[in-house]
Short mmCIF file of C-alpha atoms and ligand atoms in Angstrom, two decimals:
data_model
loop_
_atom_site.label_atom_id
_atom_site.label_comp_id
_atom_site.label_asym_id
_atom_site.label_seq_id
_atom_site.Cartn_x
_atom_site.Cartn_y
_atom_site.Cartn_z
CA UNK E 106 2.61 30.30 -64.50
CA UNK E 107 2.70 29.87 -68.24
CA UNK E 108 -0.26 31.45 -70.35
CA UNK E 109 -1.02 27.86 -71.78
CA UNK E 110 -4.15 26.24 -70.74
CA UNK E 111 -3.72 24.26 -67.76
CA UNK E 112 -3.76 20.59 -68.40
CA UNK E 113 -2.40 17.99 -66.00
CA UNK E 114 -2.50 14.38 -65.90
CA UNK E 115 -2.28 11.62 -63.30
CA UNK E 116 -0.40 8.71 -65.10
CA UNK E 117 -0.29 5.72 -62.86
CA UNK E 118 1.22 2.24 -64.00
CA UNK E 119 -1.15 -0.66 -63.37
CA UNK E 120 1.36 -2.55 -61.20
CA UNK E 121 -0.65 -3.10 -58.20
CA UNK E 122 -3.00 -1.26 -55.84
CA UNK E 123 -2.72 2.41 -55.67
CA UNK E 124 -0.70 3.43 -52.48
CA UNK E 125 -2.14 6.60 -50.74
CA UNK E 126 0.79 8.38 -51.95
CA UNK E 127 -0.51 7.82 -55.31
CA UNK E 128 -3.93 8.92 -54.41
CA UNK E 129 -2.43 12.20 -52.96
CA UNK E 130 -0.59 12.84 -56.35
CA UNK E 131 -3.97 12.42 -58.12
CA UNK E 132 -5.44 14.64 -55.69
CA UNK E 133 -3.03 17.40 -55.99
CA UNK E 134 -3.28 17.33 -59.69
CA UNK E 135 -7.21 17.47 -59.42
CA UNK E 136 -6.97 20.37 -56.92
CA UNK E 137 -4.50 22.40 -59.10
CA UNK E 138 -6.61 21.62 -62.17
CA UNK E 139 -9.82 22.67 -60.77
CA UNK E 140 -8.50 25.76 -59.00
CA UNK E 141 -7.25 27.04 -62.38
CA UNK E 142 -10.13 26.03 -64.55
CA UNK E 143 -7.89 23.46 -66.17
CA UNK E 144 -8.24 19.84 -67.50
CA UNK E 145 -7.52 16.71 -65.53
CA UNK E 146 -6.41 13.64 -67.64
CA UNK E 147 -6.07 9.97 -66.57
CA UNK E 148 -3.46 8.06 -68.53
CA UNK E 149 -2.64 4.53 -67.99
CA UNK E 150 1.15 3.90 -68.33
CA UNK E 151 1.41 0.11 -69.06
CA UNK E 152 4.34 -0.16 -71.41
CA UNK E 153 6.34 -2.31 -68.89
CA UNK E 154 4.42 -5.41 -69.68
CA UNK E 155 6.54 -7.54 -67.28
CA UNK E 156 5.02 -5.67 -64.24
CA UNK E 157 1.43 -5.84 -65.43
CA UNK E 158 -1.04 -6.86 -62.81
CA UNK E 159 -4.61 -7.82 -63.69
CA UNK E 160 -7.13 -5.80 -61.92
CA UNK E 161 -4.96 -3.06 -60.99
CA UNK E 162 -6.34 -0.41 -63.62
CA UNK E 163 -9.83 -1.05 -62.40
CA UNK E 164 -8.78 -0.77 -58.92
CA UNK E 165 -6.99 2.58 -59.50
CA UNK E 166 -10.12 3.84 -61.45
CA UNK E 167 -12.50 2.86 -58.66
CA UNK E 168 -10.30 4.26 -55.96
CA UNK E 169 -10.27 7.61 -57.68
CA UNK E 170 -13.89 7.61 -58.20
CA UNK E 171 -14.53 6.64 -54.37
CA UNK E 172 -12.41 9.76 -53.68
CA UNK E 173 -14.54 12.02 -55.64
CA UNK E 174 -11.35 12.94 -58.03
CA UNK E 175 -12.99 13.38 -61.53
CA UNK E 176 -11.31 13.27 -64.97
CA UNK E 177 -12.03 15.36 -67.87
CA UNK E 178 -10.25 13.10 -70.23
CA UNK E 179 -8.87 9.70 -69.83
CA UNK E 180 -9.08 5.94 -70.26
CA UNK E 181 -12.85 5.72 -69.30
CA UNK E 182 -13.73 9.22 -70.23
CA UNK E 183 -12.28 9.43 -73.62
CA UNK E 184 -11.17 12.86 -75.12
CA UNK E 185 -9.45 14.52 -78.02
CA UNK E 186 -6.15 12.83 -77.27
CA UNK E 187 -7.55 9.40 -77.11
CA UNK E 188 -6.46 6.53 -76.62
CA UNK E 189 -5.22 7.27 -73.15
CA UNK E 190 -3.66 3.91 -72.37
CA UNK E 191 -0.08 3.60 -73.64
CA UNK E 192 -0.41 0.05 -74.67
CA UNK E 193 -3.10 1.22 -77.15
CA UNK E 194 -0.95 3.94 -78.27
CA UNK E 195 2.06 1.35 -79.09
CA UNK E 196 2.25 2.05 -82.85
CA UNK E 197 2.95 5.86 -82.17
CA UNK E 198 6.21 5.77 -80.14
CA UNK E 199 8.62 4.27 -82.89
CA UNK E 200 8.32 7.38 -85.01
CA UNK E 201 9.79 9.39 -82.12
CA UNK E 202 12.43 6.96 -81.41
CA UNK E 203 13.42 7.00 -85.06
CA UNK E 204 13.54 10.88 -84.94
CA UNK E 205 15.94 10.95 -82.00
CA UNK E 206 18.15 8.50 -83.91
CA UNK E 207 18.02 10.54 -87.05
CA UNK E 208 18.94 13.70 -85.21
CA UNK E 209 21.98 11.89 -83.41
CA UNK E 210 20.27 12.06 -79.88
CA UNK E 211 19.75 8.29 -79.79
CA UNK E 212 21.62 5.34 -81.00
CA UNK E 213 20.86 1.47 -81.37
CA UNK E 214 22.58 -0.84 -78.84
CA UNK E 215 22.95 -4.69 -79.61
CA UNK E 216 24.55 -5.63 -76.35
CA UNK E 217 23.00 -8.84 -74.99
CA UNK E 218 21.42 -8.88 -71.63
CA UNK E 219 24.11 -11.47 -70.69
CA UNK E 220 26.89 -9.14 -71.86
CA UNK E 221 25.69 -6.52 -69.82
CA UNK E 222 25.22 -8.62 -66.85
CA UNK E 223 28.81 -9.56 -67.14
CA UNK E 224 29.92 -6.06 -67.23
CA UNK E 225 27.84 -5.29 -64.23
CA UNK E 226 29.45 -8.17 -62.28
CA UNK E 227 32.87 -7.20 -63.21
CA UNK E 228 32.22 -3.57 -61.98
CA UNK E 229 30.81 -4.95 -58.59
CA UNK E 230 33.86 -7.00 -58.06
CA UNK E 231 35.96 -3.84 -58.06
CA UNK E 232 33.23 -2.16 -56.04
CA UNK E 233 32.07 0.09 -58.77
CA UNK E 234 28.59 0.19 -60.78
CA UNK E 235 28.50 -0.17 -64.41
CA UNK E 236 26.90 2.50 -66.31
CA UNK E 237 26.14 2.75 -69.96
CA UNK E 238 27.50 6.36 -70.50
CA UNK E 239 29.81 8.52 -72.72
CA UNK E 240 32.94 6.83 -71.55
CA UNK E 241 31.71 3.07 -71.82
CA UNK E 242 29.45 3.37 -74.78
CA UNK E 243 32.62 3.82 -76.86
CA UNK E 244 33.74 0.24 -76.32
CA UNK E 245 30.13 -1.40 -76.56
CA UNK E 246 28.21 -2.85 -79.28
CA UNK E 247 26.19 0.11 -80.58
CA UNK E 248 25.57 1.92 -83.72
CA UNK E 249 27.89 4.58 -82.57
CA UNK E 250 30.82 2.33 -83.04
CA UNK E 251 29.61 0.80 -86.51
CA UNK E 252 29.12 1.63 -89.89
CA UNK E 253 25.65 2.36 -91.16
CA UNK E 254 25.62 -0.91 -93.36
CA UNK E 255 26.56 -3.08 -90.49
CA UNK E 256 23.77 -1.39 -88.17
CA UNK E 257 21.24 -2.11 -91.01
CA UNK E 258 22.42 -5.57 -91.55
CA UNK E 259 22.00 -6.41 -87.87
CA UNK E 260 18.41 -5.03 -87.68
CA UNK E 261 17.68 -6.59 -91.13
CA UNK E 262 18.66 -10.07 -89.53
CA UNK E 263 16.41 -9.35 -86.75
CA UNK E 264 19.05 -9.12 -84.08
CA UNK E 265 17.35 -7.73 -80.84
CA UNK E 266 18.42 -4.09 -79.98
CA UNK E 267 17.47 -1.24 -77.75
CA UNK E 268 17.28 2.40 -78.49
CA UNK E 269 19.38 4.35 -75.95
CA UNK E 270 19.35 8.12 -75.36
CA UNK E 271 22.85 9.68 -75.87
CA UNK E 272 23.34 11.87 -73.01
CA UNK E 273 25.24 14.89 -74.16
CA UNK E 274 28.72 15.28 -72.81
CA UNK E 275 30.01 17.87 -70.26
CA UNK E 276 26.72 19.79 -69.94
CA UNK E 277 24.91 21.16 -67.04
CA UNK E 278 21.12 20.42 -67.02
CA UNK E 279 19.27 23.04 -65.32
CA UNK E 280 15.78 22.18 -63.97
CA UNK E 281 13.24 24.48 -62.41
CA UNK E 282 10.95 22.72 -59.96
CA UNK E 283 7.82 24.60 -58.67
CA UNK E 284 8.46 23.06 -55.24
CA UNK E 285 12.29 22.69 -55.16
CA UNK E 286 13.35 25.43 -57.12
CA UNK E 287 16.37 25.49 -59.37
CA UNK E 288 18.17 22.03 -59.51
CA UNK E 289 21.34 21.58 -61.58
CA UNK E 290 22.79 18.30 -62.67
CA UNK E 291 25.94 17.41 -64.62
CA UNK E 292 25.47 15.17 -67.54
CA UNK E 293 28.47 12.98 -66.50
CA UNK E 294 26.23 11.56 -63.75
CA UNK E 295 23.61 10.43 -65.94
CA UNK E 296 23.38 7.09 -68.00
CA UNK E 297 22.05 6.45 -71.41
CA UNK E 298 18.69 5.19 -70.75
CA UNK E 299 16.82 2.67 -72.95
CA UNK E 300 13.99 4.45 -74.69
CA UNK E 301 12.70 1.76 -77.03
CA UNK E 302 13.04 -1.99 -77.50
CA UNK E 303 12.88 -4.08 -80.65
CA UNK E 304 9.70 -5.49 -79.39
CA UNK E 305 8.10 -2.35 -80.38
CA UNK E 306 7.57 -1.10 -76.73
CA UNK E 307 8.78 2.18 -75.64
CA UNK E 308 10.15 2.51 -72.05
CA UNK E 309 8.47 4.75 -69.52
CA UNK E 310 10.75 7.75 -70.33
CA UNK E 311 10.00 7.93 -74.03
CA UNK E 312 6.31 7.21 -73.64
CA UNK E 313 5.89 9.61 -70.97
CA UNK E 314 7.67 12.50 -72.57
CA UNK E 315 5.92 11.86 -75.96
CA UNK E 316 2.52 11.61 -74.41
CA UNK E 317 2.83 14.56 -72.18
CA UNK E 318 3.88 16.73 -75.38
CA UNK E 319 1.02 15.24 -77.47
CA UNK E 320 -1.55 15.59 -74.74
CA UNK E 321 -0.30 19.26 -74.05
CA UNK E 322 0.39 18.78 -70.60
CA UNK E 323 1.28 22.19 -68.91
CA UNK E 324 2.17 20.90 -65.48
CA UNK E 325 3.62 17.65 -64.44
CA UNK E 326 3.03 17.10 -60.83
CA UNK E 327 4.27 13.80 -59.48
CA UNK E 328 6.08 11.99 -56.69
CA UNK E 329 9.51 12.99 -55.51
CA UNK E 330 10.77 9.38 -56.68
CA UNK E 331 10.82 10.69 -60.26
CA UNK E 332 13.09 13.59 -59.55
CA UNK E 333 16.09 11.58 -60.64
CA UNK E 334 14.52 11.14 -64.10
CA UNK E 335 14.05 14.88 -64.69
CA UNK E 336 17.36 15.59 -66.18
CA UNK E 337 16.81 12.94 -68.83
CA UNK E 338 13.33 14.02 -69.45
CA UNK E 339 14.50 17.77 -69.77
CA UNK E 340 17.09 16.69 -72.24
CA UNK E 341 14.47 14.69 -74.12
CA UNK E 342 12.26 17.71 -74.47
CA UNK E 343 15.29 19.59 -75.79
CA UNK E 344 16.25 16.85 -78.04
CA UNK E 345 12.81 16.86 -79.70
CA UNK E 346 12.89 20.74 -79.79
CA UNK E 347 9.64 20.76 -77.67
CA UNK E 348 8.79 23.27 -74.99
CA UNK E 349 8.96 21.47 -71.65
CA UNK E 350 6.02 21.57 -69.11
CA UNK E 351 6.37 23.02 -65.61
CA UNK E 352 7.52 20.48 -63.22
CA UNK E 353 6.37 20.09 -59.49
CA UNK E 354 7.60 17.04 -57.54
CA UNK E 355 5.80 16.22 -54.30
CA UNK E 356 7.51 15.28 -51.14
CA UNK E 357 7.31 11.72 -49.99
CA UNK E 358 4.84 10.22 -47.36
CA UNK E 359 6.89 9.05 -44.47
CA UNK E 360 6.46 6.32 -41.92
CA UNK E 361 4.84 7.64 -38.71
CA UNK E 362 8.41 7.84 -36.90
CA UNK E 363 9.67 9.77 -39.94
CA UNK E 364 12.29 7.09 -40.97
CA UNK E 365 11.80 6.50 -44.64
CA UNK E 366 8.99 6.00 -47.10
CA UNK E 367 5.59 4.82 -45.77
CA UNK E 368 5.19 1.30 -47.17
CA UNK E 369 2.59 -1.55 -47.11
CA UNK E 370 4.55 -3.16 -44.26
CA UNK E 371 4.28 -0.23 -41.83
CA UNK E 372 0.60 -0.47 -42.45
CA UNK E 373 0.61 -4.31 -41.67
CA UNK E 374 2.76 -3.71 -38.54
CA UNK E 375 1.14 -0.74 -37.13
CA UNK E 376 -2.38 -1.75 -38.25
CA UNK E 377 -3.68 1.01 -40.80
CA UNK E 378 -4.37 0.71 -44.41
CA UNK E 379 -1.98 2.10 -47.02
CA UNK E 380 -4.45 1.63 -49.92
CA UNK E 381 -7.72 3.45 -50.50
CA UNK E 382 -9.65 0.15 -51.10
CA UNK E 383 -9.18 -3.38 -50.05
CA UNK E 384 -6.99 -5.31 -52.61
CA UNK E 385 -6.53 -8.92 -53.14
CA UNK E 386 -3.32 -9.77 -54.80
CA UNK E 387 -4.19 -11.80 -57.99
CA UNK E 388 -1.17 -13.88 -57.90
CA UNK E 389 -0.75 -14.65 -54.12
CA UNK E 390 -4.28 -14.06 -52.90
CA UNK E 391 -2.94 -11.93 -50.18
CA UNK E 392 -5.50 -9.29 -48.84
CA UNK E 393 -4.64 -5.92 -47.98
CA UNK E 394 -7.01 -3.67 -46.13
CA UNK E 395 -8.39 -0.44 -47.41
CA UNK E 396 -9.55 2.89 -46.01
CA UNK E 397 -13.05 2.35 -47.55
CA UNK E 398 -13.71 -1.10 -46.01
CA UNK E 399 -12.20 0.10 -42.66
CA UNK E 400 -15.14 2.59 -42.20
CA UNK E 401 -13.54 5.78 -43.54
CA UNK E 402 -15.62 8.47 -45.22
CA UNK E 403 -14.14 9.41 -48.55
CA UNK E 404 -14.39 13.11 -47.86
CA UNK E 405 -12.45 12.49 -44.49
CA UNK E 406 -9.89 10.48 -46.26
CA UNK E 407 -9.47 13.03 -48.97
CA UNK E 408 -9.15 15.94 -46.35
CA UNK E 409 -6.61 14.00 -44.41
CA UNK E 410 -4.49 13.23 -47.49
CA UNK E 411 -4.63 17.01 -48.78
CA UNK E 412 -2.89 18.14 -45.61
CA UNK E 413 -0.11 15.58 -45.82
CA UNK E 414 2.29 17.78 -47.73
CA UNK E 415 0.11 20.91 -48.31
CA UNK E 416 -0.86 23.45 -45.47
CA UNK E 417 -3.39 26.28 -46.11
CA UNK E 418 -1.34 28.72 -43.98
CA UNK E 419 -4.11 29.10 -41.57
CA UNK E 420 -5.26 26.85 -38.50
CA UNK E 421 -8.20 25.42 -40.57
CA UNK E 422 -8.15 21.66 -40.73
CA UNK E 423 -11.48 20.53 -42.08
CA UNK E 424 -12.03 21.23 -45.78
CA UNK E 425 -14.53 20.15 -48.13
CA UNK E 426 -13.38 19.24 -51.74
CA UNK E 427 -14.70 22.72 -52.89
CA UNK E 428 -12.86 24.44 -50.06
CA UNK E 429 -9.55 22.48 -50.96
CA UNK E 430 -9.91 23.57 -54.49
CA UNK E 431 -10.26 27.26 -53.44
CA UNK E 432 -7.47 27.17 -51.01
CA UNK E 433 -4.80 24.94 -52.78
CA UNK E 434 -1.60 26.18 -54.12
CA UNK E 435 1.56 24.44 -55.18
CA UNK E 436 3.54 27.14 -53.31
CA UNK E 437 2.19 25.85 -50.08
CA UNK E 438 3.37 22.31 -50.77
CA UNK E 439 6.32 21.72 -48.51
CA UNK E 440 9.80 20.35 -49.77
CA UNK E 441 10.10 18.08 -46.67
CA UNK E 442 8.43 14.56 -46.36
CA UNK E 443 5.23 14.37 -44.34
CA UNK E 444 4.89 11.85 -41.58
CA UNK E 445 1.76 9.69 -41.73
CA UNK E 446 -0.15 9.97 -38.47
CA UNK E 447 -2.58 7.15 -38.04
CA UNK E 448 -4.24 8.72 -34.94
CA UNK E 449 -4.88 11.86 -36.81
CA UNK E 450 -6.39 9.86 -39.65
CA UNK E 451 -8.93 8.57 -37.32
CA UNK E 452 -9.40 12.16 -35.87
CA UNK E 453 -10.54 13.37 -39.23
CA UNK E 454 -13.03 10.56 -39.54
CA UNK E 455 -14.48 11.46 -36.27
CA UNK E 456 -14.88 14.92 -37.23
CA UNK E 457 -16.60 14.06 -40.29
CA UNK E 458 -18.76 11.71 -38.35
CA UNK E 459 -19.84 13.98 -35.77
CA UNK E 460 -20.88 16.46 -38.44
CA UNK E 461 -22.94 14.00 -40.24
CA UNK E 462 -26.66 14.40 -39.59
CA UNK E 463 -28.30 11.77 -37.26
CA UNK E 464 -30.44 10.68 -40.07
CA UNK E 465 -27.72 9.81 -42.26
CA UNK E 466 -25.61 8.23 -39.65
CA UNK E 467 -28.69 6.17 -38.58
CA UNK E 468 -29.29 5.23 -42.13
CA UNK E 469 -25.54 3.81 -42.28
CA UNK E 470 -25.67 2.04 -38.92
CA UNK E 471 -29.15 0.40 -39.83
CA UNK E 472 -26.96 -1.84 -42.23
CA UNK E 473 -25.21 -3.18 -39.24
CA UNK E 474 -28.28 -3.43 -36.91
CA UNK E 475 -30.24 -5.29 -39.69
CA UNK E 476 -27.57 -7.85 -40.15
CA UNK E 477 -27.96 -8.48 -36.35
CA UNK E 478 -31.64 -8.87 -36.70
CA UNK E 479 -32.85 -5.86 -34.93
CA UNK E 480 -35.51 -3.52 -36.33
CA UNK E 481 -35.71 -0.24 -34.36
CA UNK E 482 -37.84 2.61 -35.75
CA UNK E 483 -35.99 5.47 -37.41
CA UNK E 484 -36.73 7.90 -34.52
CA UNK E 485 -35.14 5.54 -31.76
CA UNK E 486 -32.17 4.74 -34.09
CA UNK E 487 -31.44 8.37 -34.75
CA UNK E 488 -31.68 9.04 -30.77
CA UNK E 489 -29.25 6.26 -30.29
CA UNK E 490 -26.85 7.54 -32.93
CA UNK E 491 -27.22 11.11 -31.31
CA UNK E 492 -26.14 9.71 -27.93
CA UNK E 493 -23.10 7.66 -29.28
CA UNK E 494 -21.49 9.61 -31.98
CA UNK E 495 -19.16 11.67 -29.90
CA UNK E 496 -17.69 8.32 -28.63
CA UNK E 497 -16.93 6.75 -31.94
CA UNK E 498 -14.50 7.32 -35.06
CA UNK E 499 -16.33 4.92 -37.29
CA UNK E 500 -19.93 3.88 -38.01
CA UNK E 501 -19.31 0.07 -37.12
CA UNK E 502 -18.03 1.23 -33.59
CA UNK E 503 -21.58 2.42 -32.96
CA UNK E 504 -22.46 -1.22 -32.47
CA UNK E 505 -19.54 -1.76 -29.84
CA UNK E 506 -20.59 1.20 -27.97
CA UNK E 507 -24.33 0.61 -27.94
CA UNK E 508 -25.35 -3.06 -28.59
CA UNK E 509 -26.91 -2.82 -25.18
CA UNK E 510 -29.75 -0.73 -26.63
CA UNK E 511 -30.95 -3.46 -28.64
CA UNK E 512 -29.98 -6.69 -26.51
CA UNK E 513 -30.15 -7.21 -22.83
CA UNK E 514 -26.54 -7.77 -21.08
CA UNK E 515 -25.56 -11.54 -21.31
CA UNK E 516 -23.01 -11.09 -18.66
CA UNK E 517 -22.23 -8.60 -16.11
CA UNK E 518 -18.87 -7.08 -15.69
CA UNK E 519 -16.96 -8.99 -12.82
CA UNK E 520 -14.77 -6.12 -11.84
CA UNK E 521 -17.75 -3.64 -11.66
CA UNK E 522 -19.62 -6.31 -9.39
CA UNK E 523 -16.78 -6.55 -7.14
CA UNK E 524 -16.28 -2.86 -6.74
CA UNK E 525 -19.97 -1.71 -6.69
CA UNK E 526 -22.37 -4.52 -5.60
CA UNK E 527 -22.97 -4.38 -1.80
CA UNK E 528 -24.98 -6.33 0.71
CA UNK E 529 -28.08 -3.83 0.17
CA UNK E 530 -27.80 -3.55 -3.56
CA UNK E 531 -30.36 -6.23 -4.35
CA UNK E 532 -32.96 -4.61 -2.16
CA UNK E 533 -32.23 -1.04 -3.27
CA UNK E 534 -32.56 -2.12 -6.98
CA UNK E 535 -36.00 -4.03 -6.30
CA UNK E 536 -37.25 -0.84 -4.60
CA UNK E 537 -36.02 1.25 -7.41
CA UNK E 538 -37.78 -0.91 -10.00
CA UNK E 539 -41.03 -0.56 -8.00
CA UNK E 540 -40.53 3.21 -7.87
CA UNK E 541 -39.81 3.51 -11.69
CA UNK E 542 -43.11 1.78 -12.51
CA UNK E 543 -44.82 4.93 -11.17
CA UNK E 544 -42.55 7.40 -13.15
CA UNK E 545 -44.67 9.11 -15.85
CA UNK E 546 -43.68 10.27 -18.59
CA UNK E 547 -40.64 7.99 -18.95
CA UNK E 548 -38.44 10.50 -20.51
CA UNK E 549 -34.81 11.56 -19.85
CA UNK E 550 -35.71 14.82 -18.04
CA UNK E 551 -38.33 13.47 -15.73
CA UNK E 552 -36.26 10.37 -15.02
CA UNK E 553 -33.36 12.55 -13.99
CA UNK E 554 -35.56 14.63 -11.48
CA UNK E 555 -37.41 11.36 -10.24
CA UNK E 556 -34.12 9.47 -9.67
CA UNK E 557 -32.59 12.32 -7.82
CA UNK E 558 -35.51 12.98 -5.43
CA UNK E 559 -36.22 9.18 -4.72
CA UNK E 560 -32.15 8.73 -3.87
CA UNK E 561 -32.51 11.77 -1.74
CA UNK E 562 -35.60 10.97 -0.02
CA UNK E 563 -34.33 7.54 0.82
CA UNK E 564 -30.94 8.92 2.18
CA UNK E 565 -29.17 6.89 -0.32
CA UNK E 566 -25.84 7.55 -2.21
CA UNK E 567 -26.18 8.90 -5.70
CA UNK E 568 -23.06 7.33 -6.94
CA UNK E 569 -23.66 3.93 -5.49
CA UNK E 570 -27.12 3.66 -6.99
CA UNK E 571 -26.35 4.95 -10.45
CA UNK E 572 -23.26 2.80 -10.80
CA UNK E 573 -25.28 -0.43 -9.96
CA UNK E 574 -28.09 0.51 -11.94
CA UNK E 575 -25.81 1.21 -15.06
CA UNK E 576 -24.46 -2.28 -14.47
CA UNK E 577 -27.96 -3.92 -14.47
CA UNK E 578 -28.99 -2.12 -17.75
CA UNK E 579 -25.72 -2.13 -19.67
CA UNK E 580 -23.77 -5.10 -18.18
CA UNK E 581 -20.53 -2.77 -17.73
CA UNK E 582 -19.55 0.64 -16.68
CA UNK E 583 -19.97 2.27 -19.91
CA UNK E 584 -22.43 3.99 -22.09
CA UNK E 585 -24.10 7.47 -22.40
CA UNK E 586 -26.15 9.35 -19.64
CA UNK E 587 -28.17 6.75 -17.66
CA UNK E 588 -31.67 8.73 -18.03
CA UNK E 589 -31.12 8.69 -21.69
CA UNK E 590 -30.50 4.91 -21.96
CA UNK E 591 -33.62 4.42 -19.62
CA UNK E 592 -35.81 6.66 -21.95
CA UNK E 593 -34.75 4.79 -24.92
CA UNK E 594 -35.22 1.18 -23.37
CA UNK E 595 -38.56 2.24 -22.07
CA UNK E 596 -40.09 1.51 -18.74
CA UNK E 597 -40.94 -2.15 -19.27
CA UNK E 598 -37.44 -3.13 -20.49
CA UNK E 599 -35.78 -0.90 -17.88
CA UNK E 600 -37.56 -2.75 -15.03
CA UNK E 601 -37.17 -6.07 -16.73
CA UNK E 602 -33.44 -5.65 -16.82
CA UNK E 603 -33.24 -4.49 -13.30
CA UNK E 604 -35.06 -7.48 -12.13
CA UNK E 605 -33.28 -10.02 -14.28
CA UNK E 606 -29.86 -8.50 -13.16
CA UNK E 607 -30.69 -8.66 -9.59
CA UNK E 608 -31.76 -12.22 -10.03
CA UNK E 609 -28.50 -13.13 -11.82
CA UNK E 610 -26.05 -11.32 -9.77
CA UNK E 611 -27.44 -12.63 -6.28
CA UNK E 612 -26.83 -16.22 -7.54
CA UNK E 613 -23.30 -15.65 -8.50
N1 LIG Q 280 3.85 6.03 -64.69
C1 LIG Q 280 4.56 6.68 -63.66
C2 LIG Q 280 4.01 6.26 -62.23
O1 LIG Q 280 3.75 5.06 -62.07
C3 LIG Q 280 4.22 8.11 -63.61
C4 LIG Q 280 5.31 9.12 -63.34
C5 LIG Q 280 5.09 10.56 -63.92
O2 LIG Q 280 4.09 11.13 -63.40
O3 LIG Q 280 5.73 11.05 -64.71
O4 LIG Q 280 3.98 6.84 -61.37
#
């Protein structure tokens, strides 16, 4: 590690909703910064105007806020290197492009898009790919093949141009990645990428390097998809004579079967979100689901993401944000891609759910209960939540598991009737209702005892009675412990449901 102050940045392009892979990149940057007492920066890279999507920047900011990832400097926060949105820094990049031209590291190219297209097509026809490089640039319309007067004249006439980086010939670029180790690339394999366009806009490569330098970034932590750009970036640092930051390229998030990068289509196909928040495409109106709207707790979501690519080296799986900050290190980020596991993701939410207090869960659940028009008291709702929470992964599932606490069964499960309802059931249940009217107090422990002795003294079968009783109270063969349900329903409602159930079922 260098002795420079630790400064990292998350640098998304607002070209759509933030994929969970992007959230993970932001998270690892955040954990690394906080662990080392460093600074976390949010920079918006919006130089590619053709790919700009309205609403995407706000979406990114809201997503990171939901996750609890905080920035010390950035678009909304401000800071000593403001502005932090590249389109607001536009006037700054030309100077750097000019510097590279002056030092011979870059050149003007006047080839039209049509000419380049033609070259690409010709190459394709002979099963090759066209690259603008040390060989081809000798025969193309660029300043390397023109007199300075000619170049000046063309620019003066307003002829559109791009500035291309002049990849040095016959060199090896040696890169040190904190996750991948040493990587060496020969410059023959690289092409003369565009750095700047005559409309005054830099490309990603130039703006990214200039800003990382000006913002004094010490560590660039980003997705593996940027690894192919690293040789160019290193060469750019060298061309400017700047010290390069450390680099760490994070492994990809893979589809659940491990075959390729996790995409939005996998989420649609397999029924899980790949975005942190719901997103509505401003052009097509298409809606994509989000973790927040699907009932995930942000801390569970963050915990799950942290372990997709990093491991603590112990068996521990549950980490608060503070614990993640304490434990995180880039050394324990793997090289191989991590398979996304939708079931494990639910498991994390379940773990967080069962650890929430009944009071907190009841407050969340009350929003759903309210919308259904029920008004249980806090105490009752907390008891219900306590009984149900082991059975669910998400708060809204509490309703599916326990709606019978609030409303009597409308129907009775036919399969259960067929299997459990016997000729004697109606009489037995009527007798049981009469007996229950004498049980006092009507709490779970007393009910357990009372039911047991009533069944025994009448020489009845425990299983048979309990299954039919459950059918009448719940409408199906589900739910928590029966005496707990009865205690919550109360004596009057329990007896009413038994009588109503018997009356309904005998008529079927
Ligand atoms: N703007 C790039 C992106 O959208 C940033 C890549 C980097 O971190 O250098 O991912």
